């Protein structure tokens, strides 16, 4: 079981990590990708990788919960119950599987999908601006397969989960980017919460750092979700592409540096 442990961090790092989490929560509530900011920040502070992973899941759950509550009050999302169930199953399976399997080959597969996502969105300027005809009419089928597979990925690896969920809603359900952002947050929270539960059982966690960053995440997520709800969301695509590009760089660096 995870336990409260002492870790010698200089005081300035607590302020830095709080500020980092605030910015990450803002971005993550809109297009996902907050983990790309918080996880490297935790590791840059000198926290070992296993503690960084567990602590990152703890703080990110605060942000995804805040965004979920903000969006849930503004939109009726009854159909997401199926997504929540299968995302939870997927995240649990992924979090347990990662304890036994090397993820390097999966990183290459994810890198290829990220590049495809970025190019497809970038080369189709009107994609995501308006609702389109759904490619999958049975929304339960969508949630069963997409919820489980992306939930599994989030529990197993993680980078770009929110972006993949948004892309899937745009491509397969015909949502615009604003609708996709709103409808994916509860799924992202589900995968975060379930993965966190698994990590808390198997790893130690830095509770003080995680909760402090979680507060920053909550503030950032609240501001980001309010911005989405009060605007037409025209800025979402540019931010989405920027975050996906950053994810490509991060996953690509992690994959190719093993050869040097």
Short mmCIF file of C-alpha atoms in Angstrom, two decimals:
data_model
loop_
_atom_site.label_atom_id
_atom_site.label_comp_id
_atom_site.label_asym_id
_atom_site.label_seq_id
_atom_site.Cartn_x
_atom_site.Cartn_y
_atom_site.Cartn_z
CA UNK A 1 0.00 0.00 0.00
CA UNK A 2 1.14 3.58 -0.66
CA UNK A 3 2.40 5.34 2.43
CA UNK A 4 3.27 8.82 3.59
CA UNK A 5 7.02 9.27 3.15
CA UNK A 6 9.47 12.06 3.70
CA UNK A 7 11.39 13.46 0.75
CA UNK A 8 13.95 16.21 0.95
CA UNK A 9 12.84 18.90 -1.51
CA UNK A 10 14.00 22.49 -1.32
CA UNK A 11 11.16 24.88 -0.49
CA UNK A 12 11.36 26.67 -3.86
CA UNK A 13 10.40 23.45 -5.64
CA UNK A 14 7.02 23.37 -3.94
CA UNK A 15 6.17 26.80 -5.36
CA UNK A 16 7.49 25.85 -8.80
CA UNK A 17 5.56 22.58 -8.90
CA UNK A 18 2.38 24.33 -7.78
CA UNK A 19 2.72 26.88 -10.61
CA UNK A 20 3.52 24.12 -13.12
CA UNK A 21 0.43 22.17 -12.05
CA UNK A 22 -1.78 25.25 -12.38
CA UNK A 23 -0.70 25.79 -15.99
CA UNK A 24 -0.95 22.09 -16.77
CA UNK A 25 -4.46 21.91 -15.31
CA UNK A 26 -5.55 24.81 -17.52
CA UNK A 27 -4.24 23.15 -20.70
CA UNK A 28 -5.36 19.64 -19.75
CA UNK A 29 -8.94 20.75 -19.12
CA UNK A 30 -9.15 21.98 -22.70
CA UNK A 31 -7.17 19.58 -24.90
CA UNK A 32 -5.41 17.14 -22.59
CA UNK A 33 -1.65 16.74 -22.37
CA UNK A 34 -1.10 18.16 -18.90
CA UNK A 35 1.03 15.18 -17.94
CA UNK A 36 3.62 16.27 -20.48
CA UNK A 37 4.23 19.30 -18.29
CA UNK A 38 3.89 17.89 -14.77
CA UNK A 39 5.76 14.59 -15.08
CA UNK A 40 9.00 16.10 -16.46
CA UNK A 41 8.73 18.84 -13.79
CA UNK A 42 8.52 16.25 -11.02
CA UNK A 43 11.52 14.38 -12.39
CA UNK A 44 13.46 17.63 -12.92
CA UNK A 45 12.96 18.34 -9.21
CA UNK A 46 15.04 15.24 -8.54
CA UNK A 47 12.18 12.89 -7.62
CA UNK A 48 12.84 9.28 -8.73
CA UNK A 49 10.83 8.06 -11.69
CA UNK A 50 8.57 5.63 -9.81
CA UNK A 51 7.66 8.29 -7.26
CA UNK A 52 7.13 10.82 -10.05
CA UNK A 53 4.73 8.51 -11.89
CA UNK A 54 2.63 7.76 -8.81
CA UNK A 55 2.62 11.38 -7.61
CA UNK A 56 1.75 12.61 -11.11
CA UNK A 57 -1.35 10.41 -11.20
CA UNK A 58 -2.38 11.73 -7.80
CA UNK A 59 -2.19 15.39 -8.77
CA UNK A 60 -3.67 14.93 -12.26
CA UNK A 61 -6.77 13.28 -10.79
CA UNK A 62 -7.58 16.54 -8.98
CA UNK A 63 -7.53 18.47 -12.25
CA UNK A 64 -9.55 16.00 -14.30
CA UNK A 65 -12.16 15.80 -11.53
CA UNK A 66 -12.52 19.60 -11.46
CA UNK A 67 -12.92 19.81 -15.24
CA UNK A 68 -15.41 16.94 -15.17
CA UNK A 69 -17.58 18.63 -12.55
CA UNK A 70 -17.49 21.96 -14.41
CA UNK A 71 -18.52 20.36 -17.70
CA UNK A 72 -21.03 17.97 -16.16
CA UNK A 73 -23.01 20.85 -14.69
CA UNK A 74 -23.15 22.50 -18.10
CA UNK A 75 -23.99 19.51 -20.31
CA UNK A 76 -26.10 16.35 -20.04
CA UNK A 77 -23.84 13.38 -20.77
CA UNK A 78 -25.91 10.31 -19.91
CA UNK A 79 -24.45 8.24 -22.73
CA UNK A 80 -21.01 8.48 -21.11
CA UNK A 81 -21.96 5.87 -18.51
CA UNK A 82 -20.86 3.15 -20.94
CA UNK A 83 -17.60 4.99 -21.56
CA UNK A 84 -16.92 5.32 -17.84
CA UNK A 85 -17.40 1.58 -17.26
CA UNK A 86 -15.16 0.39 -20.07
CA UNK A 87 -12.56 3.13 -19.57
CA UNK A 88 -12.30 1.99 -15.95
CA UNK A 89 -11.79 -1.63 -17.03
CA UNK A 90 -9.17 -0.57 -19.56
CA UNK A 91 -7.27 1.68 -17.15
CA UNK A 92 -7.20 -1.03 -14.49
CA UNK A 93 -5.93 -3.61 -16.95
CA UNK A 94 -3.32 -1.21 -18.34
CA UNK A 95 -2.03 -0.19 -14.91
CA UNK A 96 -1.59 -3.80 -13.85
CA UNK A 97 -0.05 -4.84 -17.18
CA UNK A 98 2.61 -2.13 -17.06
CA UNK A 99 4.05 -3.81 -13.98
CA UNK A 100 5.10 -6.77 -16.11
CA UNK A 101 5.67 -5.54 -19.67
CA UNK A 102 8.32 -3.34 -21.28
CA UNK A 103 6.60 -0.39 -22.95
CA UNK A 104 9.23 0.52 -25.58
CA UNK A 105 7.42 -1.17 -28.48
CA UNK A 106 4.15 0.43 -27.45
CA UNK A 107 5.84 3.84 -27.47
CA UNK A 108 6.71 3.40 -31.15
CA UNK A 109 3.12 2.48 -31.99
CA UNK A 110 1.82 5.48 -30.05
CA UNK A 111 4.35 7.76 -31.76
CA UNK A 112 3.06 6.66 -35.17
CA UNK A 113 -0.55 7.31 -34.15
CA UNK A 114 0.35 10.72 -32.73
CA UNK A 115 2.05 11.76 -35.97
CA UNK A 116 -0.98 10.57 -37.94
CA UNK A 117 -3.32 12.49 -35.63
CA UNK A 118 -1.28 15.68 -35.92
CA UNK A 119 -0.98 15.55 -39.72
CA UNK A 120 -4.62 14.63 -40.24
CA UNK A 121 -5.87 17.48 -38.06
CA UNK A 122 -3.38 19.98 -39.47
CA UNK A 123 -4.12 19.15 -43.13
CA UNK A 124 -7.89 19.32 -42.69
CA UNK A 125 -8.52 22.92 -41.57
CA UNK A 126 -12.29 22.48 -41.17
CA UNK A 127 -12.12 19.27 -39.16
CA UNK A 128 -13.53 19.83 -35.70
CA UNK A 129 -15.02 23.26 -36.43
CA UNK A 130 -18.53 21.96 -37.02
CA UNK A 131 -20.43 18.79 -36.24
CA UNK A 132 -20.27 16.15 -38.97
CA UNK A 133 -22.00 12.87 -39.71
CA UNK A 134 -20.84 10.20 -37.23
CA UNK A 135 -18.88 7.26 -38.60
CA UNK A 136 -20.05 5.09 -35.68
CA UNK A 137 -23.80 5.42 -35.12
CA UNK A 138 -23.99 3.06 -32.15
CA UNK A 139 -22.45 5.11 -29.35
CA UNK A 140 -22.29 2.08 -27.04
CA UNK A 141 -19.94 0.37 -29.50
CA UNK A 142 -17.79 3.49 -29.54
CA UNK A 143 -17.52 3.56 -25.75
CA UNK A 144 -16.81 -0.15 -25.45
CA UNK A 145 -13.89 -0.17 -27.87
CA UNK A 146 -12.52 3.38 -27.57
CA UNK A 147 -13.14 3.62 -23.82
CA UNK A 148 -11.39 0.34 -23.09
CA UNK A 149 -8.46 0.81 -25.48
CA UNK A 150 -7.64 4.42 -24.53
CA UNK A 151 -8.27 3.65 -20.86
CA UNK A 152 -5.80 0.78 -21.16
CA UNK A 153 -3.28 3.10 -22.79
CA UNK A 154 -3.66 5.71 -20.05
CA UNK A 155 -3.07 3.13 -17.35
CA UNK A 156 -0.16 1.61 -19.26
CA UNK A 157 1.68 4.65 -20.63
CA UNK A 158 -0.33 7.88 -20.55
CA UNK A 159 1.03 10.73 -22.72
CA UNK A 160 -1.64 12.19 -25.00
CA UNK A 161 -4.63 10.33 -23.54
CA UNK A 162 -6.87 13.42 -23.56
CA UNK A 163 -5.81 14.26 -27.11
CA UNK A 164 -6.57 10.74 -28.33
CA UNK A 165 -10.02 10.85 -26.73
CA UNK A 166 -10.81 14.20 -28.37
CA UNK A 167 -9.58 12.99 -31.76
CA UNK A 168 -11.69 9.82 -31.48
CA UNK A 169 -14.84 11.85 -30.72
CA UNK A 170 -14.20 14.20 -33.65
CA UNK A 171 -13.39 11.44 -36.13
CA UNK A 172 -15.86 8.74 -35.11
CA UNK A 173 -18.78 10.60 -33.48
CA UNK A 174 -18.68 13.73 -35.61
CA UNK A 175 -18.32 16.12 -32.65
CA UNK A 176 -16.76 19.53 -33.00
CA UNK A 177 -13.68 20.16 -30.88
CA UNK A 178 -15.58 22.00 -28.15
CA UNK A 179 -18.08 19.15 -27.71
CA UNK A 180 -15.29 16.60 -27.84
CA UNK A 181 -13.33 18.42 -25.14
CA UNK A 182 -16.38 18.55 -22.87
CA UNK A 183 -17.41 14.93 -23.40
CA UNK A 184 -13.98 13.39 -22.90
CA UNK A 185 -13.13 14.84 -19.50
CA UNK A 186 -15.20 12.40 -17.47
CA UNK A 187 -13.51 9.52 -19.31
CA UNK A 188 -10.08 11.04 -18.66
CA UNK A 189 -10.94 11.39 -14.97
CA UNK A 190 -12.07 7.77 -14.85
CA UNK A 191 -8.81 6.45 -16.29
CA UNK A 192 -6.80 8.73 -13.99
CA UNK A 193 -8.70 7.64 -10.88
CA UNK A 194 -8.50 3.92 -11.61
CA UNK A 195 -4.80 4.08 -12.56
CA UNK A 196 -4.16 6.07 -9.38
CA UNK A 197 -5.84 3.40 -7.28
CA UNK A 198 -3.56 0.74 -8.77
CA UNK A 199 -0.44 2.87 -8.32
CA UNK A 200 -1.37 3.68 -4.73
CA UNK A 201 -1.61 -0.02 -3.99
CA UNK A 202 1.74 -0.94 -5.53
CA UNK A 203 3.88 2.19 -5.07
CA UNK A 204 4.79 4.85 -2.53
CA UNK A 205 3.56 8.38 -3.23
CA UNK A 206 4.58 11.88 -2.22
CA UNK A 207 1.30 13.01 -0.68
CA UNK A 208 2.36 16.56 0.18
CA UNK A 209 3.68 17.27 -3.31
CA UNK A 210 0.74 15.50 -4.96
CA UNK A 211 -1.91 17.36 -2.97
CA UNK A 212 -0.18 20.73 -3.40
CA UNK A 213 0.03 20.21 -7.15
CA UNK A 214 -3.52 18.87 -7.09
CA UNK A 215 -4.72 22.22 -5.73
CA UNK A 216 -2.89 23.95 -8.58
CA UNK A 217 -4.49 21.52 -11.02
CA UNK A 218 -7.94 22.30 -9.65
CA UNK A 219 -7.48 26.05 -10.08
CA UNK A 220 -6.10 25.65 -13.61
CA UNK A 221 -8.78 23.16 -14.64
CA UNK A 222 -11.54 25.40 -13.32
CA UNK A 223 -10.26 28.38 -15.31
CA UNK A 224 -9.71 26.33 -18.46
CA UNK A 225 -13.13 24.69 -18.41
CA UNK A 226 -14.86 28.03 -17.83
CA UNK A 227 -13.00 29.48 -20.81
CA UNK A 228 -14.23 26.65 -23.04
CA UNK A 229 -17.83 27.04 -21.90
CA UNK A 230 -17.86 30.83 -22.33
CA UNK A 231 -16.29 30.93 -25.78
CA UNK A 232 -16.94 29.32 -29.16
CA UNK A 233 -13.78 27.30 -28.72
CA UNK A 234 -12.09 28.58 -31.89
CA UNK A 235 -8.71 28.49 -30.15
CA UNK A 236 -9.05 24.80 -29.24
CA UNK A 237 -7.68 23.41 -32.52
CA UNK A 238 -4.49 25.50 -32.37
CA UNK A 239 -3.94 24.47 -28.76
CA UNK A 240 -4.77 20.85 -29.62
CA UNK A 241 -2.15 20.76 -32.39
CA UNK A 242 0.45 22.41 -30.15
CA UNK A 243 -0.11 19.85 -27.40
CA UNK A 244 -0.07 16.88 -29.81
CA UNK A 245 3.16 18.18 -31.35
CA UNK A 246 4.70 18.48 -27.89
CA UNK A 247 3.56 14.94 -27.14
CA UNK A 248 5.20 13.69 -30.34
CA UNK A 249 8.47 15.34 -29.33
CA UNK A 250 8.33 13.89 -25.81
CA UNK A 251 7.39 10.33 -26.80
CA UNK A 252 9.81 10.43 -29.74
CA UNK A 253 12.65 11.55 -27.48
CA UNK A 254 11.86 8.83 -24.94
CA UNK A 255 11.80 6.18 -27.66
CA UNK A 256 14.83 7.11 -29.78
CA UNK A 257 17.25 7.99 -26.97
CA UNK A 258 17.43 4.29 -26.05
CA UNK A 259 19.48 3.77 -29.23
CA UNK A 260 22.15 6.31 -28.29
#
